[in-house]
Amino acid sequence: MSANGSPTGQQPTATSDVVKDSAFLRACRREPVPHTPVWFMRQAGRSLPEYRKVREGIGMLDSCMRPDLVTEITLQPVRRHHVDAAIFFSDIVVPLKAIGIDLDIKPGVGPVVERPVRTRADLARLRDLTPDDVSYVTEAIGMLTRELGPTPLIGFAGAPFTLASYLVEGGPSRTYENAKAMMYGDPELWADLLDRLADVTAAFLKVQIEAGASAVQLFDSWAGALAPADYRRSVMPASAKVFRAVAGHGVPRIHFGVGTGELLGLMGEAGADVVGVDWRVPLDEAARRVGPGKALQGNLDPTVLFAGREAVEARTREVLDTAAGLEGHVFNLGHGVMPSTDPDALTHLVDYVHTRTAR
C-alpha cells in the first residue's frame, strides 16, 4: 500500500499523507489542529488583479476547459493569501455543458440555458456524464496536485436543486416560479429530474476525487428558497444520493447553501461531513441545529471586509469565539468573495485567524 492509501475498505485517492495531515483536512475530520484553517469561496479569481489579467478576453466556460488556465487561477489565491486549501476553478454548470446542454455564462447575468427543461421529453437531453466528457478536469487536477504540494485541493459541484433551478428557469431567478411549479405540480417529473442530476453531479465529483481532489463541496446555492418540509420531501433525497455515491472515496464532503439557516439540520442529515453556514446564524447556534458528529464551516459576512481592519478583526474574533466549542471548524466567509474586495484584506484575514488560533 502506498502513501496514497485510504481507510480500510475504501477506494484509494491521490491524497498524500502530508496532505491528509493538513489543518484543513484535520478540521474536516474533527481532529485537533495547529490553527483554525481558512479558505474562501470564490477565492480563485474575482477580486484578484492577476485573475482578471489572465482571464482577459476569455469566456468563463472556455476558461474552465483550459487546464493551464484552471491551474494558474486555482493557484493564485494560495500564493497570495496563504490559505489552507485551494478550491478548483470551475463553474457549477460545467457538467451540464459537458453533457450537451446548450448554455452559456453571460457576463453580468450568469448561466443562461437556451432550451429550458420543462417536460418529460426534455429529460432525454440529460445523458450520463463520463470522465471523457471532462478530460480537461482530470488533466487540470493532475497539474494542480503536483503544484500544490501539501495544500489540499477542494473539488466541487452544484447540488441537484440548484442545477435544476437553472435548467427549469432557463437562467438565474429570484422567485423560482417555474422550478417550484414543477416541484409542486408534477412531483414525479421533478423527482426524476433531480435524480438524473444527482447522477451527473456524483459522476463529476468522482472524476475530481479520482484525479486527486482531497475534499469536495456540494453547493446548493439556492436551497434557501425552500421551506424545510419541501427540502426534506423534494430535494434532500437527490443530495443524499450524491453524498452516498462518493462516500466510499474517503474524502470529506462539505455541504453549503445560502440563506439555509432553517435547513442546517437537514443539510447535515443529507450526508455531509462538514456543513457550511452563511453569516445569518452564529456558529454555536448552527452547531445546535446541525447536531453532533459534524464539523462546521464559516461564517464571516463578506461585506465586513469593506469595513476596515479594526472592524474585520473584531467581527472575526466574534466568529472564532462562537466556534470555540465546535467539534471541528473551518473558517470561511458566509458566502463568496465579492469582486471589489481588497485582496490585501483577505491576506490579512488569513494571517489574523492563523495567529489568533495558533495552538
PDB file of C-alpha atoms in Angstrom, residues 57-202:
ATOM      1  CA  GLY A  57     -10.768  38.173 -23.450  1.00  0.00           C
ATOM      2  CA  ILE A  58     -11.563  34.580 -22.421  1.00  0.00           C
ATOM      3  CA  GLY A  59     -15.131  33.494 -21.662  1.00  0.00           C
ATOM      4  CA  MET A  60     -15.923  31.833 -18.355  1.00  0.00           C
ATOM      5  CA  LEU A  61     -16.748  28.407 -19.768  1.00  0.00           C
ATOM      6  CA  ASP A  62     -13.710  28.469 -22.040  1.00  0.00           C
ATOM      7  CA  SER A  63     -11.581  29.325 -19.003  1.00  0.00           C
ATOM      8  CA  CYS A  64     -12.936  26.272 -17.183  1.00  0.00           C
ATOM      9  CA  MET A  65     -11.931  23.973 -20.043  1.00  0.00           C
ATOM     10  CA  ARG A  66      -8.284  25.036 -20.313  1.00  0.00           C
ATOM     11  CA  PRO A  67      -6.165  23.037 -17.851  1.00  0.00           C
ATOM     12  CA  ASP A  68      -3.291  25.511 -17.902  1.00  0.00           C
ATOM     13  CA  LEU A  69      -5.594  28.408 -17.095  1.00  0.00           C
ATOM     14  CA  VAL A  70      -7.536  26.442 -14.475  1.00  0.00           C
ATOM     15  CA  THR A  71      -4.265  25.544 -12.789  1.00  0.00           C
ATOM     16  CA  GLU A  72      -2.969  29.109 -12.747  1.00  0.00           C
ATOM     17  CA  ILE A  73      -6.231  30.603 -11.451  1.00  0.00           C
ATOM     18  CA  THR A  74      -6.631  27.944  -8.745  1.00  0.00           C
ATOM     19  CA  LEU A  75      -3.091  28.587  -7.503  1.00  0.00           C
ATOM     20  CA  GLN A  76      -3.313  32.387  -7.420  1.00  0.00           C
ATOM     21  CA  PRO A  77      -5.085  32.785  -4.046  1.00  0.00           C
ATOM     22  CA  VAL A  78      -2.885  30.100  -2.480  1.00  0.00           C
ATOM     23  CA  ARG A  79       0.215  32.058  -3.472  1.00  0.00           C
ATOM     24  CA  ARG A  80      -1.197  35.424  -2.436  1.00  0.00           C
ATOM     25  CA  HIS A  81      -3.275  34.682   0.672  1.00  0.00           C
ATOM     26  CA  HIS A  82      -1.600  31.512   2.050  1.00  0.00           C
ATOM     27  CA  VAL A  83      -4.974  29.860   2.516  1.00  0.00           C
ATOM     28  CA  ASP A  84      -5.106  26.325   3.885  1.00  0.00           C
ATOM     29  CA  ALA A  85      -6.913  24.825   0.877  1.00  0.00           C
ATOM     30  CA  ALA A  86      -7.325  25.520  -2.819  1.00  0.00           C
ATOM     31  CA  ILE A  87     -10.733  25.391  -4.480  1.00  0.00           C
ATOM     32  CA  PHE A  88     -10.787  24.020  -8.016  1.00  0.00           C
ATOM     33  CA  PHE A  89     -11.580  26.763 -10.524  1.00  0.00           C
ATOM     34  CA  SER A  90     -14.683  25.770 -12.449  1.00  0.00           C
ATOM     35  CA  ASP A  91     -18.399  26.532 -12.517  1.00  0.00           C
ATOM     36  CA  ILE A  92     -21.408  24.551 -11.352  1.00  0.00           C
ATOM     37  CA  VAL A  93     -22.825  24.400 -14.899  1.00  0.00           C
ATOM     38  CA  VAL A  94     -19.676  22.831 -16.400  1.00  0.00           C
ATOM     39  CA  PRO A  95     -21.032  19.256 -16.158  1.00  0.00           C
ATOM     40  CA  LEU A  96     -24.277  20.353 -17.822  1.00  0.00           C
ATOM     41  CA  LYS A  97     -22.326  21.893 -20.688  1.00  0.00           C
ATOM     42  CA  ALA A  98     -20.218  18.734 -20.872  1.00  0.00           C
ATOM     43  CA  ILE A  99     -23.263  16.517 -21.466  1.00  0.00           C
ATOM     44  CA  GLY A 100     -24.519  18.721 -24.284  1.00  0.00           C
ATOM     45  CA  ILE A 101     -26.882  21.223 -22.667  1.00  0.00           C
ATOM     46  CA  ASP A 102     -26.878  24.402 -24.752  1.00  0.00           C
ATOM     47  CA  LEU A 103     -25.956  27.063 -22.220  1.00  0.00           C
ATOM     48  CA  ASP A 104     -23.593  29.959 -21.746  1.00  0.00           C
ATOM     49  CA  ILE A 105     -22.447  32.108 -18.838  1.00  0.00           C
ATOM     50  CA  LYS A 106     -23.290  35.663 -19.787  1.00  0.00           C
ATOM     51  CA  PRO A 107     -21.346  38.453 -18.052  1.00  0.00           C
ATOM     52  CA  GLY A 108     -23.493  40.297 -15.553  1.00  0.00           C
ATOM     53  CA  VAL A 109     -26.276  37.709 -15.850  1.00  0.00           C
ATOM     54  CA  GLY A 110     -24.960  34.220 -15.119  1.00  0.00           C
ATOM     55  CA  PRO A 111     -25.800  30.845 -16.679  1.00  0.00           C
ATOM     56  CA  VAL A 112     -28.429  31.061 -19.409  1.00  0.00           C
ATOM     57  CA  VAL A 113     -29.977  27.878 -20.844  1.00  0.00           C
ATOM     58  CA  GLU A 114     -31.122  28.100 -24.459  1.00  0.00           C
ATOM     59  CA  ARG A 115     -33.891  25.477 -24.115  1.00  0.00           C
ATOM     60  CA  PRO A 116     -35.179  25.154 -20.534  1.00  0.00           C
ATOM     61  CA  VAL A 117     -36.151  21.737 -19.193  1.00  0.00           C
ATOM     62  CA  ARG A 118     -39.915  21.836 -18.698  1.00  0.00           C
ATOM     63  CA  THR A 119     -41.337  18.454 -19.865  1.00  0.00           C
ATOM     64  CA  ARG A 120     -40.611  14.761 -19.502  1.00  0.00           C
ATOM     65  CA  ALA A 121     -39.345  14.686 -23.070  1.00  0.00           C
ATOM     66  CA  ASP A 122     -36.694  17.223 -22.060  1.00  0.00           C
ATOM     67  CA  LEU A 123     -35.186  14.725 -19.611  1.00  0.00           C
ATOM     68  CA  ALA A 124     -33.783  12.778 -22.553  1.00  0.00           C
ATOM     69  CA  ARG A 125     -31.299  15.616 -23.073  1.00  0.00           C
ATOM     70  CA  LEU A 126     -29.687  14.853 -19.702  1.00  0.00           C
ATOM     71  CA  ARG A 127     -27.428  11.927 -20.518  1.00  0.00           C
ATOM     72  CA  ASP A 128     -24.881  10.375 -18.174  1.00  0.00           C
ATOM     73  CA  LEU A 129     -21.573  12.163 -17.684  1.00  0.00           C
ATOM     74  CA  THR A 130     -18.394  10.185 -18.358  1.00  0.00           C
ATOM     75  CA  PRO A 131     -14.770  11.018 -17.460  1.00  0.00           C
ATOM     76  CA  ASP A 132     -14.065  11.571 -21.152  1.00  0.00           C
ATOM     77  CA  ASP A 133     -16.612  14.405 -21.170  1.00  0.00           C
ATOM     78  CA  VAL A 134     -14.451  16.349 -18.726  1.00  0.00           C
ATOM     79  CA  SER A 135     -10.945  15.129 -19.511  1.00  0.00           C
ATOM     80  CA  TYR A 136      -9.733  18.698 -19.040  1.00  0.00           C
ATOM     81  CA  VAL A 137     -10.768  18.448 -15.368  1.00  0.00           C
ATOM     82  CA  THR A 138      -8.656  15.342 -14.840  1.00  0.00           C
ATOM     83  CA  GLU A 139      -5.706  16.978 -16.570  1.00  0.00           C
ATOM     84  CA  ALA A 140      -6.000  20.201 -14.571  1.00  0.00           C
ATOM     85  CA  ILE A 141      -6.252  18.411 -11.227  1.00  0.00           C
ATOM     86  CA  GLY A 142      -3.200  16.335 -12.072  1.00  0.00           C
ATOM     87  CA  MET A 143      -1.279  19.537 -12.755  1.00  0.00           C
ATOM     88  CA  LEU A 144      -2.608  21.157  -9.601  1.00  0.00           C
ATOM     89  CA  THR A 145      -1.802  18.388  -7.157  1.00  0.00           C
ATOM     90  CA  ARG A 146       1.787  18.424  -8.376  1.00  0.00           C
ATOM     91  CA  GLU A 147       1.995  22.192  -7.822  1.00  0.00           C
ATOM     92  CA  LEU A 148       0.077  22.407  -4.544  1.00  0.00           C
ATOM     93  CA  GLY A 149       2.309  20.069  -2.565  1.00  0.00           C
ATOM     94  CA  PRO A 150       0.947  19.864   0.999  1.00  0.00           C
ATOM     95  CA  THR A 151      -2.047  22.129   0.295  1.00  0.00           C
ATOM     96  CA  PRO A 152      -5.324  20.203  -0.179  1.00  0.00           C
ATOM     97  CA  LEU A 153      -7.475  20.741  -3.255  1.00  0.00           C
ATOM     98  CA  ILE A 154     -11.252  21.007  -2.871  1.00  0.00           C
ATOM     99  CA  GLY A 155     -13.365  19.757  -5.754  1.00  0.00           C
ATOM    100  CA  PHE A 156     -16.914  20.961  -6.106  1.00  0.00           C
ATOM    101  CA  ALA A 157     -20.217  20.649  -7.898  1.00  0.00           C
ATOM    102  CA  GLY A 158     -23.643  22.234  -7.906  1.00  0.00           C
ATOM    103  CA  ALA A 159     -26.320  20.365  -5.988  1.00  0.00           C
ATOM    104  CA  PRO A 160     -29.261  18.877  -7.903  1.00  0.00           C
ATOM    105  CA  PHE A 161     -31.761  21.519  -6.744  1.00  0.00           C
ATOM    106  CA  THR A 162     -29.612  24.461  -7.795  1.00  0.00           C
ATOM    107  CA  LEU A 163     -28.799  22.868 -11.161  1.00  0.00           C
ATOM    108  CA  ALA A 164     -32.487  22.080 -11.672  1.00  0.00           C
ATOM    109  CA  SER A 165     -33.366  25.692 -10.904  1.00  0.00           C
ATOM    110  CA  TYR A 166     -31.110  26.952 -13.696  1.00  0.00           C
ATOM    111  CA  LEU A 167     -32.339  24.288 -16.113  1.00  0.00           C
ATOM    112  CA  VAL A 168     -36.045  24.831 -15.486  1.00  0.00           C
ATOM    113  CA  GLU A 169     -35.943  28.627 -15.184  1.00  0.00           C
ATOM    114  CA  GLY A 170     -33.557  29.000 -18.108  1.00  0.00           C
ATOM    115  CA  GLY A 171     -31.259  31.216 -16.038  1.00  0.00           C
ATOM    116  CA  PRO A 172     -30.964  32.944 -12.663  1.00  0.00           C
ATOM    117  CA  SER A 173     -34.197  33.619 -10.798  1.00  0.00           C
ATOM    118  CA  ARG A 174     -35.299  35.370  -7.624  1.00  0.00           C
ATOM    119  CA  THR A 175     -38.604  33.538  -7.295  1.00  0.00           C
ATOM    120  CA  TYR A 176     -38.035  30.103  -8.913  1.00  0.00           C
ATOM    121  CA  GLU A 177     -41.635  30.055 -10.041  1.00  0.00           C
ATOM    122  CA  ASN A 178     -41.095  27.549 -12.857  1.00  0.00           C
ATOM    123  CA  ALA A 179     -38.948  25.216 -10.776  1.00  0.00           C
ATOM    124  CA  LYS A 180     -41.344  25.321  -7.848  1.00  0.00           C
ATOM    125  CA  ALA A 181     -44.331  24.912 -10.145  1.00  0.00           C
ATOM    126  CA  MET A 182     -42.797  21.651 -11.393  1.00  0.00           C
ATOM    127  CA  MET A 183     -41.915  20.569  -7.851  1.00  0.00           C
ATOM    128  CA  TYR A 184     -45.461  21.169  -6.597  1.00  0.00           C
ATOM    129  CA  GLY A 185     -47.439  20.419  -9.759  1.00  0.00           C
ATOM    130  CA  ASP A 186     -45.586  17.426 -11.225  1.00  0.00           C
ATOM    131  CA  PRO A 187     -43.660  15.868  -8.351  1.00  0.00           C
ATOM    132  CA  GLU A 188     -42.832  12.714 -10.335  1.00  0.00           C
ATOM    133  CA  LEU A 189     -41.174  14.678 -13.134  1.00  0.00           C
ATOM    134  CA  TRP A 190     -39.387  16.815 -10.559  1.00  0.00           C
ATOM    135  CA  ALA A 191     -38.096  13.756  -8.695  1.00  0.00           C
ATOM    136  CA  ASP A 192     -36.873  12.179 -11.931  1.00  0.00           C
ATOM    137  CA  LEU A 193     -35.122  15.418 -12.933  1.00  0.00           C
ATOM    138  CA  LEU A 194     -33.307  15.720  -9.618  1.00  0.00           C
ATOM    139  CA  ASP A 195     -32.418  12.038  -9.627  1.00  0.00           C
ATOM    140  CA  ARG A 196     -30.869  12.398 -13.094  1.00  0.00           C
ATOM    141  CA  LEU A 197     -28.947  15.472 -11.952  1.00  0.00           C
ATOM    142  CA  ALA A 198     -27.756  13.616  -8.854  1.00  0.00           C
ATOM    143  CA  ASP A 199     -26.151  11.022 -11.144  1.00  0.00           C
ATOM    144  CA  VAL A 200     -24.463  13.741 -13.226  1.00  0.00           C
ATOM    145  CA  THR A 201     -23.246  15.559 -10.117  1.00  0.00           C
ATOM    146  CA  ALA A 202     -21.929  12.412  -8.470  1.00  0.00           C
TER     147      ALA A 202
END
